[in-house]
CSV table of C-alpha atoms and ligand atoms in Angstrom, one decimal:
chain,number,residue,atom,x,y,z
A,379,UNK,CA,0.0,-0.2,0.3
A,380,UNK,CA,1.6,2.9,-1.1
A,381,UNK,CA,1.7,6.6,1.8
A,382,UNK,CA,-1.8,8.1,-0.3
A,383,UNK,CA,-3.7,4.5,0.3
A,384,UNK,CA,-2.6,4.6,3.4
A,385,UNK,CA,-4.2,7.9,3.7
A,386,UNK,CA,-7.6,7.7,2.0
A,387,UNK,CA,-7.6,4.3,4.7
A,388,UNK,CA,-7.1,6.4,7.2
A,389,UNK,CA,-9.1,8.5,6.1
A,390,UNK,CA,-12.1,6.1,5.8
A,391,UNK,CA,-11.3,4.4,9.0
A,392,UNK,CA,-12.2,7.9,11.0
A,393,UNK,CA,-15.0,8.7,8.4
A,394,UNK,CA,-17.1,5.6,9.4
A,395,UNK,CA,-16.3,5.7,13.9
A,396,UNK,CA,-17.8,9.2,13.3
A,397,UNK,CA,-21.2,8.0,11.5
A,398,UNK,CA,-21.1,4.9,13.6
A,399,UNK,CA,-21.4,7.2,16.7
A,400,UNK,CA,-23.8,10.1,14.5
A,401,UNK,CA,-25.2,7.4,13.6
A,402,UNK,CA,-26.3,5.2,17.3
A,403,UNK,CA,-26.3,9.4,18.7
A,404,UNK,CA,-28.9,9.6,16.9
A,405,UNK,CA,-30.8,6.2,17.1
A,406,UNK,CA,-30.8,7.3,20.5
A,407,UNK,CA,-32.8,9.6,20.0
A,408,UNK,CA,-35.5,7.7,17.7
A,409,UNK,CA,-38.4,8.8,20.8
A,410,UNK,CA,-38.4,12.0,20.5
A,411,UNK,CA,-38.0,12.0,16.8
A,412,UNK,CA,-41.5,13.0,14.3
A,413,UNK,CA,-43.0,9.8,12.6
A,414,UNK,CA,-42.5,11.7,8.7
A,415,UNK,CA,-40.2,14.1,7.8
A,416,UNK,CA,-40.7,15.3,4.6
A,417,UNK,CA,-38.2,18.0,2.9
A,418,UNK,CA,-40.1,21.6,2.9
A,419,UNK,CA,-39.0,23.2,-0.9
A,420,UNK,CA,-36.6,24.8,1.0
A,421,UNK,CA,-34.2,22.3,1.5
A,422,UNK,CA,-35.1,20.2,-2.2
A,423,UNK,CA,-34.0,24.1,-3.3
A,424,UNK,CA,-31.1,23.1,-2.0
A,425,UNK,CA,-30.6,19.4,-2.2
A,426,UNK,CA,-29.9,20.3,-6.1
A,427,UNK,CA,-28.1,22.8,-5.7
A,428,UNK,CA,-25.0,20.3,-4.1
A,429,UNK,CA,-25.0,19.0,-7.3
A,430,UNK,CA,-21.7,17.1,-8.7
A,431,UNK,CA,-18.8,18.5,-8.1
A,432,UNK,CA,-15.7,18.9,-10.1
A,433,UNK,CA,-13.0,18.0,-7.6
A,434,UNK,CA,-14.1,16.5,-4.9
A,435,UNK,CA,-13.9,17.7,-0.7
A,436,UNK,CA,-13.2,16.0,2.3
A,437,UNK,CA,-14.6,13.2,3.3
A,438,UNK,CA,-15.8,14.5,7.3
A,439,UNK,CA,-17.4,17.6,4.6
A,440,UNK,CA,-19.5,14.3,3.4
A,441,UNK,CA,-20.3,12.4,5.5
A,442,UNK,CA,-22.3,15.2,7.5
A,443,UNK,CA,-23.9,16.1,4.1
A,444,UNK,CA,-25.8,13.0,3.6
A,445,UNK,CA,-27.0,13.0,7.9
A,446,UNK,CA,-27.7,16.8,7.8
A,447,UNK,CA,-29.5,16.8,4.2
A,448,UNK,CA,-30.7,13.6,3.0
A,449,UNK,CA,-30.4,10.9,5.9
A,450,UNK,CA,-33.0,13.1,8.3
A,451,UNK,CA,-35.7,13.2,5.9
A,452,UNK,CA,-37.4,10.5,5.7
A,453,UNK,CA,-39.8,8.0,7.3
A,454,UNK,CA,-38.9,6.8,10.8
A,455,UNK,CA,-40.5,2.9,9.7
A,456,UNK,CA,-38.3,1.6,12.1
A,457,UNK,CA,-39.9,3.7,15.0
A,458,UNK,CA,-42.4,1.9,17.7
A,459,UNK,CA,-45.3,4.2,16.8
A,460,UNK,CA,-44.4,4.2,12.7
A,461,UNK,CA,-48.2,1.9,11.3
A,462,UNK,CA,-48.3,2.4,7.7
A,463,UNK,CA,-48.6,0.1,5.1
A,464,UNK,CA,-45.7,-3.2,6.5
A,465,UNK,CA,-43.2,-1.1,8.7
A,466,UNK,CA,-39.5,-2.1,8.9
A,467,UNK,CA,-38.4,-2.2,12.4
A,468,UNK,CA,-35.1,-3.3,11.9
A,469,UNK,CA,-32.7,-4.6,13.7
A,470,UNK,CA,-29.2,-3.9,15.2
A,471,UNK,CA,-28.4,-7.0,14.3
A,472,UNK,CA,-29.4,-7.1,10.6
A,473,UNK,CA,-28.2,-3.3,9.7
A,474,UNK,CA,-24.4,-5.1,11.3
A,475,UNK,CA,-24.6,-7.7,9.3
A,476,UNK,CA,-25.7,-5.6,5.8
A,477,UNK,CA,-22.9,-3.4,6.3
A,478,UNK,CA,-20.3,-6.4,7.0
A,479,UNK,CA,-21.9,-7.7,3.9
A,480,UNK,CA,-21.3,-4.9,2.0
A,481,UNK,CA,-17.4,-3.9,3.5
A,482,UNK,CA,-16.9,-6.9,1.7
A,483,UNK,CA,-18.9,-6.6,-2.0
A,484,UNK,CA,-19.4,-10.4,-2.2
A,485,UNK,CA,-20.8,-11.7,-5.5
A,486,UNK,CA,-23.4,-14.1,-4.5
A,487,UNK,CA,-24.2,-15.4,-8.9
A,488,UNK,CA,-21.5,-18.3,-8.0
A,489,UNK,CA,-20.9,-20.8,-6.0
A,490,UNK,CA,-17.5,-19.4,-6.7
A,491,UNK,CA,-17.1,-16.7,-6.8
A,492,UNK,CA,-19.1,-16.8,-2.6
A,493,UNK,CA,-18.4,-20.5,-2.2
A,494,UNK,CA,-19.0,-19.6,2.4
A,495,UNK,CA,-21.5,-16.6,1.8
A,496,UNK,CA,-22.9,-19.2,-0.9
A,497,UNK,CA,-23.6,-22.6,1.9
A,498,UNK,CA,-24.1,-20.0,4.4
A,499,UNK,CA,-27.7,-19.0,2.3
A,500,UNK,CA,-28.4,-22.7,1.4
A,501,UNK,CA,-28.7,-23.5,4.2
A,502,UNK,CA,-30.9,-20.6,5.4
A,503,UNK,CA,-32.5,-21.4,2.7
A,504,UNK,CA,-33.7,-25.6,4.0
A,505,UNK,CA,-33.9,-24.1,7.3
A,506,UNK,CA,-36.9,-22.0,5.8
A,507,UNK,CA,-38.8,-24.2,3.9
A,508,UNK,CA,-38.3,-26.6,6.9
A,509,UNK,CA,-40.6,-24.2,8.3
A,510,UNK,CA,-43.2,-24.5,5.4
A,511,UNK,CA,-43.4,-28.0,5.5
A,512,UNK,CA,-40.7,-28.6,2.8
A,513,UNK,CA,-39.1,-31.4,1.7
A,514,UNK,CA,-35.4,-32.2,0.6
A,515,UNK,CA,-36.6,-31.6,-3.1
A,516,UNK,CA,-37.6,-27.8,-1.8
A,517,UNK,CA,-35.3,-24.7,-2.5
A,518,UNK,CA,-35.1,-21.2,-3.1
A,519,UNK,CA,-33.3,-17.1,-3.0
A,520,UNK,CA,-33.0,-14.8,-0.9
A,521,UNK,CA,-34.3,-11.6,-3.5
A,522,UNK,CA,-34.7,-7.8,-3.0
A,523,UNK,CA,-38.7,-8.5,-1.9
A,524,UNK,CA,-42.3,-9.2,-1.9
A,525,UNK,CA,-43.2,-8.0,-5.2
A,526,UNK,CA,-39.7,-9.8,-6.5
A,527,UNK,CA,-40.3,-12.7,-4.6
A,528,UNK,CA,-43.9,-12.3,-6.5
A,529,UNK,CA,-42.6,-12.5,-9.7
A,530,UNK,CA,-39.7,-14.8,-9.5
A,531,UNK,CA,-42.9,-17.6,-8.1
A,532,UNK,CA,-45.6,-16.9,-10.7
A,533,UNK,CA,-42.5,-17.1,-13.7
A,534,UNK,CA,-41.7,-20.2,-13.1
A,535,UNK,CA,-44.8,-21.1,-12.3
A,536,UNK,CA,-45.5,-19.9,-16.1
A,537,UNK,CA,-42.9,-22.5,-17.4
A,538,UNK,CA,-44.3,-25.1,-15.9
A,539,UNK,CA,-47.4,-25.6,-16.6
A,540,UNK,CA,-48.0,-23.8,-19.7
A,541,UNK,CA,-45.7,-24.4,-23.1
A,542,UNK,CA,-44.3,-21.7,-25.3
A,543,UNK,CA,-47.6,-22.6,-27.6
A,544,UNK,CA,-50.6,-22.0,-24.9
A,545,UNK,CA,-48.7,-18.6,-23.1
A,546,UNK,CA,-51.5,-17.3,-24.5
A,547,UNK,CA,-54.6,-19.2,-22.9
A,548,UNK,CA,-53.2,-18.8,-19.5
A,549,UNK,CA,-55.0,-18.0,-16.0
A,550,UNK,CA,-54.2,-16.8,-13.4
A,551,UNK,CA,-56.6,-16.2,-9.6
A,552,UNK,CA,-56.5,-13.2,-7.4
A,553,UNK,CA,-58.6,-12.3,-5.1
A,554,UNK,CA,-59.6,-8.5,-4.5
A,555,UNK,CA,-57.6,-8.5,-1.1
A,556,UNK,CA,-54.2,-9.5,-3.2
A,557,UNK,CA,-51.1,-7.4,-3.3
A,558,UNK,CA,-51.1,-5.7,-6.1
A,559,UNK,CA,-47.1,-6.4,-7.2
A,560,UNK,CA,-48.7,-9.6,-7.8
A,561,UNK,CA,-50.8,-8.2,-11.2
A,562,UNK,CA,-47.7,-6.2,-11.8
A,563,UNK,CA,-45.7,-9.2,-11.9
A,564,UNK,CA,-48.3,-11.0,-14.2
A,565,UNK,CA,-48.3,-8.5,-16.9
A,566,UNK,CA,-45.0,-8.2,-16.2
A,567,UNK,CA,-44.0,-12.0,-17.2
A,568,UNK,CA,-47.0,-11.8,-19.9
A,569,UNK,CA,-50.3,-12.5,-18.7
A,570,UNK,CA,-52.6,-9.8,-19.7
A,571,UNK,CA,-54.7,-8.5,-17.7
A,572,UNK,CA,-58.1,-9.8,-19.4
A,573,UNK,CA,-56.1,-13.2,-18.6
A,574,UNK,CA,-56.2,-11.7,-14.5
A,575,UNK,CA,-59.3,-13.3,-12.1
A,576,UNK,CA,-60.0,-10.8,-9.2
A,577,UNK,CA,-61.4,-13.3,-7.1
A,578,UNK,CA,-64.0,-11.9,-4.5
A,579,UNK,CA,-64.0,-12.4,-1.0
A,580,UNK,CA,-66.2,-13.1,2.0
A,581,UNK,CA,-67.0,-10.9,5.4
A,582,UNK,CA,-63.1,-12.0,6.9
A,583,UNK,CA,-61.0,-10.6,3.3
A,584,UNK,CA,-60.7,-13.9,2.8
A,585,UNK,CA,-60.7,-15.8,-0.7
A,586,UNK,CA,-63.8,-17.4,-2.0
A,587,UNK,CA,-62.7,-20.6,-2.7
A,588,UNK,CA,-66.2,-21.5,-4.7
A,589,UNK,CA,-66.5,-19.0,-6.4
A,590,UNK,CA,-62.7,-19.4,-7.2
A,591,UNK,CA,-63.9,-22.4,-8.1
A,592,UNK,CA,-66.5,-21.7,-11.0
A,593,UNK,CA,-64.5,-19.0,-12.0
A,594,UNK,CA,-61.8,-22.4,-13.0
A,595,UNK,CA,-64.6,-24.5,-14.9
A,596,UNK,CA,-65.3,-21.7,-16.3
A,597,UNK,CA,-62.3,-20.8,-18.4
A,598,UNK,CA,-61.3,-24.5,-18.7
A,599,UNK,CA,-65.1,-24.6,-20.4
A,600,UNK,CA,-64.3,-21.3,-22.8
A,601,UNK,CA,-60.8,-23.5,-23.4
A,602,UNK,CA,-58.8,-21.1,-21.4
A,603,UNK,CA,-56.3,-22.9,-19.5
A,604,UNK,CA,-55.7,-22.7,-15.4
A,605,UNK,CA,-52.6,-22.1,-14.4
A,606,UNK,CA,-51.7,-20.3,-11.3
A,607,UNK,CA,-53.8,-19.3,-8.4
A,608,UNK,CA,-52.2,-17.2,-5.8
A,609,UNK,CA,-53.6,-17.1,-2.2
A,610,UNK,CA,-52.0,-14.6,0.7
A,611,UNK,CA,-50.9,-15.5,3.8
A,612,UNK,CA,-51.1,-12.1,5.5
A,613,UNK,CA,-52.7,-9.4,3.4
A,614,UNK,CA,-51.5,-6.8,3.4
A,615,UNK,CA,-54.8,-4.2,4.5
A,616,UNK,CA,-56.1,-6.6,7.4
A,617,UNK,CA,-53.7,-9.6,7.9
A,618,UNK,CA,-56.5,-11.9,6.8
A,619,UNK,CA,-55.0,-15.8,5.4
A,620,UNK,CA,-57.1,-17.2,2.6
A,621,UNK,CA,-58.4,-21.0,3.1
A,622,UNK,CA,-55.3,-22.4,3.1
A,623,UNK,CA,-55.9,-26.6,2.7
A,624,UNK,CA,-59.3,-25.9,0.6
A,625,UNK,CA,-57.1,-24.1,-2.1
A,626,UNK,CA,-54.1,-26.4,-2.2
A,627,UNK,CA,-57.4,-29.6,-3.2
A,628,UNK,CA,-58.2,-27.7,-5.9
A,629,UNK,CA,-55.0,-26.6,-7.0
A,630,UNK,CA,-54.2,-30.2,-6.9
A,631,UNK,CA,-57.4,-31.4,-8.8
A,632,UNK,CA,-57.6,-29.1,-12.0
A,633,UNK,CA,-53.1,-29.2,-12.1
A,634,UNK,CA,-52.9,-25.3,-10.9
A,635,UNK,CA,-49.6,-24.3,-9.7
A,636,UNK,CA,-50.4,-22.8,-6.5
A,637,UNK,CA,-48.5,-20.0,-4.9
A,638,UNK,CA,-49.0,-18.5,-1.6
A,639,UNK,CA,-48.0,-14.7,-1.6
A,640,UNK,CA,-46.2,-14.9,2.5
A,641,UNK,CA,-44.4,-11.3,2.1
A,642,UNK,CA,-45.7,-10.4,4.7
A,643,UNK,CA,-47.5,-13.5,6.6
A,644,UNK,CA,-44.9,-16.4,6.2
A,645,UNK,CA,-43.4,-15.0,9.2
A,646,UNK,CA,-45.7,-16.4,11.6
A,647,UNK,CA,-43.7,-19.1,9.9
A,648,UNK,CA,-41.2,-18.8,13.6
A,649,UNK,CA,-44.5,-19.0,15.9
A,650,UNK,CA,-44.7,-21.6,18.0
A,651,UNK,CA,-48.4,-20.1,19.4
A,652,UNK,CA,-49.8,-19.7,16.3
A,653,UNK,CA,-47.9,-21.1,13.5
A,654,UNK,CA,-51.3,-22.7,12.6
A,655,UNK,CA,-52.9,-20.7,11.1
A,656,UNK,CA,-50.7,-20.5,8.6
A,657,UNK,CA,-51.9,-24.8,8.1
A,658,UNK,CA,-51.6,-25.8,4.3
A,659,UNK,CA,-48.8,-24.0,3.1
A,660,UNK,CA,-46.6,-26.8,3.0
A,661,UNK,CA,-49.5,-27.9,-0.1
A,662,UNK,CA,-48.2,-24.7,-1.9
A,663,UNK,CA,-45.4,-25.2,-5.1
A,664,UNK,CA,-44.4,-21.8,-4.1
A,665,UNK,CA,-44.1,-19.0,-1.7
A,666,UNK,CA,-42.9,-15.7,-0.6
A,667,UNK,CA,-41.9,-14.6,2.6
A,668,UNK,CA,-39.9,-11.2,3.4
A,669,UNK,CA,-37.3,-11.4,5.3
A,670,UNK,CA,-37.7,-7.0,5.5
A,671,UNK,CA,-40.9,-6.6,6.6
A,672,UNK,CA,-41.7,-9.1,10.4
A,673,UNK,CA,-37.8,-11.2,10.1
A,674,UNK,CA,-36.4,-7.2,11.5
A,675,UNK,CA,-34.2,-7.3,8.3
A,676,UNK,CA,-32.4,-4.1,6.5
A,677,UNK,CA,-34.4,-3.5,2.3
A,678,UNK,CA,-34.1,-5.8,0.4
A,679,UNK,CA,-34.2,-9.0,2.4
A,680,UNK,CA,-36.3,-11.8,0.9
A,681,UNK,CA,-36.8,-15.5,-0.2
A,682,UNK,CA,-38.9,-17.4,-2.9
A,683,UNK,CA,-39.5,-20.7,-1.8
A,684,UNK,CA,-40.3,-23.5,-3.9
A,685,UNK,CA,-41.1,-27.2,-3.2
A,686,UNK,CA,-39.2,-28.5,-6.2
A,687,UNK,CA,-36.3,-26.2,-6.4
A,688,UNK,CA,-35.2,-28.0,-10.8
A,689,UNK,CA,-38.4,-25.0,-10.8
A,690,UNK,CA,-36.8,-22.5,-10.9
A,691,UNK,CA,-33.7,-23.5,-12.2
A,692,UNK,CA,-35.8,-24.8,-15.4
A,693,UNK,CA,-36.5,-21.6,-15.5
A,694,UNK,CA,-33.8,-19.5,-14.1
A,695,UNK,CA,-30.5,-21.4,-15.6
A,696,UNK,CA,-27.7,-19.8,-17.8
A,697,UNK,CA,-24.9,-21.0,-18.9
A,698,UNK,CA,-22.8,-18.8,-21.5
A,699,UNK,CA,-19.4,-19.4,-22.4
A,700,UNK,CA,-17.4,-16.6,-20.2
A,701,UNK,CA,-19.1,-18.2,-16.9
A,702,UNK,CA,-17.8,-21.5,-17.5
A,703,UNK,CA,-15.3,-21.6,-15.3
A,704,UNK,CA,-17.9,-20.7,-13.1
A,705,UNK,CA,-20.2,-24.1,-13.6
A,706,UNK,CA,-21.4,-26.1,-10.5
A,707,UNK,CA,-20.2,-29.2,-9.4
A,708,UNK,CA,-23.6,-31.0,-7.2
A,709,UNK,CA,-24.3,-30.4,-4.5
A,710,UNK,CA,-23.4,-26.6,-5.0
A,711,UNK,CA,-25.8,-23.9,-5.4
A,712,UNK,CA,-24.7,-21.5,-8.1
A,713,UNK,CA,-27.8,-18.4,-7.3
A,714,UNK,CA,-27.3,-16.8,-10.5
A,715,UNK,CA,-29.4,-19.5,-11.5
A,716,UNK,CA,-32.2,-19.7,-9.4
A,717,UNK,CA,-33.2,-16.7,-10.3
A,718,UNK,CA,-33.4,-12.7,-12.6
A,719,UNK,CA,-29.7,-11.9,-10.5
A,720,UNK,CA,-26.6,-12.7,-12.0
A,721,UNK,CA,-25.0,-10.5,-9.5
A,722,UNK,CA,-26.4,-10.1,-6.1
A,723,UNK,CA,-25.3,-9.1,-2.8
A,724,UNK,CA,-26.1,-12.4,-0.4
A,725,UNK,CA,-28.7,-10.8,0.7
A,726,UNK,CA,-29.6,-14.0,3.7
A,727,UNK,CA,-26.3,-13.3,5.4
A,728,UNK,CA,-27.7,-10.4,7.8
A,729,UNK,CA,-30.4,-12.5,7.9
A,730,UNK,CA,-27.8,-15.8,9.4
A,731,UNK,CA,-26.4,-12.9,11.0
A,732,UNK,CA,-29.1,-12.1,13.3
A,733,UNK,CA,-30.4,-15.7,14.1
A,734,UNK,CA,-27.0,-17.2,15.2
A,735,UNK,CA,-27.2,-14.2,17.9
A,736,UNK,CA,-30.8,-14.0,18.7
A,737,UNK,CA,-31.7,-17.3,17.9
A,738,UNK,CA,-35.0,-18.3,16.3
A,739,UNK,CA,-36.5,-18.9,19.9
A,740,UNK,CA,-36.7,-14.5,20.4
A,741,UNK,CA,-37.8,-13.8,16.9
A,742,UNK,CA,-40.5,-15.9,17.3
A,743,UNK,CA,-41.9,-14.2,20.6
A,744,UNK,CA,-40.9,-10.6,18.7
A,745,UNK,CA,-42.9,-11.4,16.1
A,746,UNK,CA,-46.0,-12.9,17.9
A,747,UNK,CA,-45.7,-9.4,20.7
A,748,UNK,CA,-47.2,-8.0,17.3
A,749,UNK,CA,-49.9,-10.0,17.3
A,750,UNK,CA,-51.1,-8.9,21.2
A,751,UNK,CA,-49.6,-5.2,20.1
A,752,UNK,CA,-52.9,-5.2,17.3
A,753,UNK,CA,-55.1,-7.4,20.0
A,754,UNK,CA,-53.7,-3.8,22.5
A,755,UNK,CA,-54.8,-1.0,19.6
A,756,UNK,CA,-58.6,-3.6,19.3
A,757,UNK,CA,-59.6,-3.6,23.3
A,758,UNK,CA,-59.2,0.8,23.4
A,759,UNK,CA,-60.7,0.7,20.4
A,760,UNK,CA,-64.4,-0.4,21.9
A,761,UNK,CA,-64.0,1.4,25.1
A,762,UNK,CA,-64.5,3.9,23.0
A,763,UNK,CA,-67.7,5.6,21.7
A,764,UNK,CA,-68.5,5.7,17.9
A,765,UNK,CA,-65.5,3.5,16.2
A,766,UNK,CA,-66.4,0.3,13.9
A,767,UNK,CA,-63.8,-2.2,14.7
A,768,UNK,CA,-63.2,-3.1,10.8
A,769,UNK,CA,-61.7,-5.9,10.6
A,770,UNK,CA,-60.4,-7.9,14.0
A,771,UNK,CA,-57.0,-7.7,14.9
A,772,UNK,CA,-55.2,-10.6,13.6
A,773,UNK,CA,-51.3,-10.8,12.7
A,774,UNK,CA,-50.7,-7.7,14.6
A,775,UNK,CA,-53.6,-5.5,12.0
A,776,UNK,CA,-56.3,-4.2,12.3
A,777,UNK,CA,-58.2,-1.6,10.8
A,778,UNK,CA,-61.3,0.5,12.3
A,779,UNK,CA,-63.1,3.7,12.1
A,780,UNK,CA,-64.5,6.6,13.4
A,781,UNK,CA,-67.8,6.5,12.0
A,782,UNK,CA,-70.4,8.5,14.7
A,783,UNK,CA,-74.6,8.2,13.9
A,784,UNK,CA,-76.0,10.8,11.5
A,785,UNK,CA,-73.3,12.1,9.4
A,786,UNK,CA,-73.0,10.8,5.9
A,787,UNK,CA,-70.3,7.9,4.3
A,788,UNK,CA,-68.2,10.7,2.8
A,789,UNK,CA,-68.3,12.4,5.6
A,790,UNK,CA,-67.3,9.6,7.5
A,791,UNK,CA,-64.4,9.4,4.7
A,792,UNK,CA,-62.8,12.9,5.2
A,793,UNK,CA,-63.9,12.8,9.0
A,794,UNK,CA,-61.0,9.8,9.2
A,795,UNK,CA,-58.7,10.6,7.0
A,796,UNK,CA,-57.6,14.4,8.0
A,797,UNK,CA,-57.7,11.5,12.0
A,798,UNK,CA,-55.2,10.7,10.3
A,799,UNK,CA,-53.4,13.0,9.3
A,800,UNK,CA,-53.9,15.0,12.3
A,801,UNK,CA,-51.3,12.2,13.9
A,802,UNK,CA,-48.7,12.7,11.8
A,803,UNK,CA,-48.5,15.9,11.9
A,804,UNK,CA,-48.9,15.7,15.2
A,805,UNK,CA,-45.6,13.4,14.7
A,806,UNK,CA,-47.0,11.0,18.0
A,807,UNK,CA,-47.0,7.8,15.4
A,808,UNK,CA,-48.0,7.4,12.5
A,809,UNK,CA,-51.3,5.5,11.6
A,810,UNK,CA,-52.3,6.3,8.4
A,811,UNK,CA,-55.6,5.2,6.0
A,812,UNK,CA,-56.8,1.9,2.9
A,813,UNK,CA,-60.0,1.1,1.9
A,814,UNK,CA,-62.3,-1.7,2.3
A,815,UNK,CA,-65.7,-2.2,1.4
A,816,UNK,CA,-65.3,1.0,-0.2
A,817,UNK,CA,-64.3,2.5,3.2
A,818,UNK,CA,-61.7,4.7,4.2
A,819,UNK,CA,-60.9,3.1,7.4
A,820,UNK,CA,-57.9,3.8,9.0
A,821,UNK,CA,-55.0,1.1,9.4
A,822,UNK,CA,-52.7,-0.4,12.6
A,823,UNK,CA,-49.6,-2.3,12.0
A,824,UNK,CA,-47.5,-2.8,14.7
A,825,UNK,CA,-44.5,-5.4,14.9
A,826,UNK,CA,-42.1,-3.4,16.0
A,827,UNK,CA,-41.1,-5.4,19.1
A,828,UNK,CA,-40.8,-2.4,21.2
A,829,UNK,CA,-43.4,-1.2,20.8
A,830,UNK,CA,-44.7,-1.2,24.3
A,831,UNK,CA,-49.2,-1.2,25.3
A,832,UNK,CA,-49.1,2.5,26.8
A,833,UNK,CA,-47.7,3.7,23.1
A,834,UNK,CA,-50.0,2.2,21.3
A,835,UNK,CA,-53.3,2.6,24.0
A,836,UNK,CA,-52.2,6.4,23.8
A,837,UNK,CA,-51.8,6.5,20.3
A,838,UNK,CA,-55.8,5.3,20.1
A,839,UNK,CA,-56.5,8.3,23.0
A,840,UNK,CA,-54.9,11.0,20.7
A,841,UNK,CA,-56.8,9.0,17.9
A,842,UNK,CA,-60.4,9.9,19.7
A,843,UNK,CA,-59.6,12.8,20.4
A,844,UNK,CA,-58.6,14.1,16.9
A,845,UNK,CA,-62.0,12.4,16.0
A,846,UNK,CA,-64.1,14.1,18.7
A,847,UNK,CA,-62.3,17.7,18.0
A,848,UNK,CA,-62.9,17.2,13.9
A,849,UNK,CA,-66.5,16.2,14.4
A,850,UNK,CA,-68.0,18.7,16.9
A,851,UNK,CA,-68.7,21.0,14.2
A,852,UNK,CA,-70.4,18.5,12.2
A,853,UNK,CA,-72.5,18.0,15.2
A,854,UNK,CA,-73.5,21.1,15.2
A,855,UNK,CA,-75.1,20.5,12.3
A,856,UNK,CA,-76.3,17.2,12.2
B,1671,LIG,C1,-48.2,-9.5,1.1
B,1671,LIG,C2,-47.4,-8.6,0.3
B,1671,LIG,N1,-46.8,-8.6,-1.0
B,1671,LIG,C3,-45.8,-8.6,-1.3
B,1671,LIG,C4,-46.0,-6.9,-0.8
B,1671,LIG,C5,-44.4,-5.6,-1.6
B,1671,LIG,O1,-42.9,-6.1,-1.3
B,1671,LIG,P1,-41.8,-5.8,-0.9
B,1671,LIG,O2,-42.4,-4.4,-1.2
B,1671,LIG,O3,-41.3,-6.1,-0.2
B,1671,LIG,O4,-41.4,-5.2,-3.0
B,1671,LIG,C6,-45.6,-6.7,0.5
B,1671,LIG,C7,-46.0,-4.9,0.7
B,1671,LIG,O5,-46.5,-4.2,1.2
B,1671,LIG,C8,-47.2,-7.6,0.9
B,1671,LIG,O6,-47.8,-7.1,2.3
């Protein structure tokens, strides 16, 4: 190493130390921060003005710039009172695993370039498959997120069930609660909207199996080929789990691939108390499972698992002349042959690292805590007047709505939107809206292991205070 390189290395080391110190100090203040901080017009103008310099600047100046001008302006999705969408309650262990892995910049597309990391990913995938009830032929891949996991599985489904000449006849089945990434993925792999059937759900937001069966029969009668049913294990809106055993037997009868989108809910497999809720998942041909949701990992970390790993390999393997030196031997796996990415980071390492330190029992207990949080929210709501529970607490999600009698549906929609905005602007908690049965509702998704009972009850109390305040003028009129 020459003198200049040594000087630069020392600077990097100091910058890393400074960053870690600043980051950890900030983390300690997390509870005091607002849930979201959006860059205002001035800040955006400032960022746009920075530009790309012809001559660089000292590292510490650029680090400070990142801390002060970039990272500060974000939704704190890892805050214990961020309850929107699917929060990202990231474990510091994952964070450490992530930066360690990034530091070594491992090419995990082939065994030859990442033998130890590929072996760990293989072992971890094997263990996750076991949790899902899969047997020895199973396998899978770490990908960037649920959208990618869904599309990867759907591509394997298409190639396994349809022939190239019959692809245009293939039909896919989702429910009206299936995550939008599934339809997006289907369109990307060449299944048009006219070949995607949206099956209605029952009163508990679970796919109606009778209607699914009727739709399959009607399509067969029309000369089409049903090739994949996408069941959900934990829908985004309500946490509902589709009737997996019934859907599995229907798929088996008709020779259809069953995919389970467990991006949100598959983590429940690691709990002792609630694992039974996912019974039937073992019959699925493929499963999506996000580690950056309820396994507390940094973005992006997700798994696609398949009952028969040959189905992923058959779709994705390639053997160009410039990769011949990287051919895998028997018992080795080239993960570049199992999915879309050739060059890929070893995403599984941070999850493996987290599990090594925490242990899977503690991980299971942390997941179970979320169930309790949503139940506390429902309990507190039931004590208040004029609140309706739209979907009961399940898989750490509860949906509800302030709907006093005497106001119209439109007024109730507006009121709930205003309540959400008020609590976010206040900065105490992130409670966002969704729509169920055509109504605007408030939704709490509570999966942070550090969220307390008082966090939950105080959030509901504050929502109720805003509800009363905004309802007052309406009450006067009605
Ligand atoms: C059920 C479900 N599937 C898929 C996705 C998409 O996952 P990602 O955002 O990681 O692509 C989500 C995201 O919330 C989800 O809840």
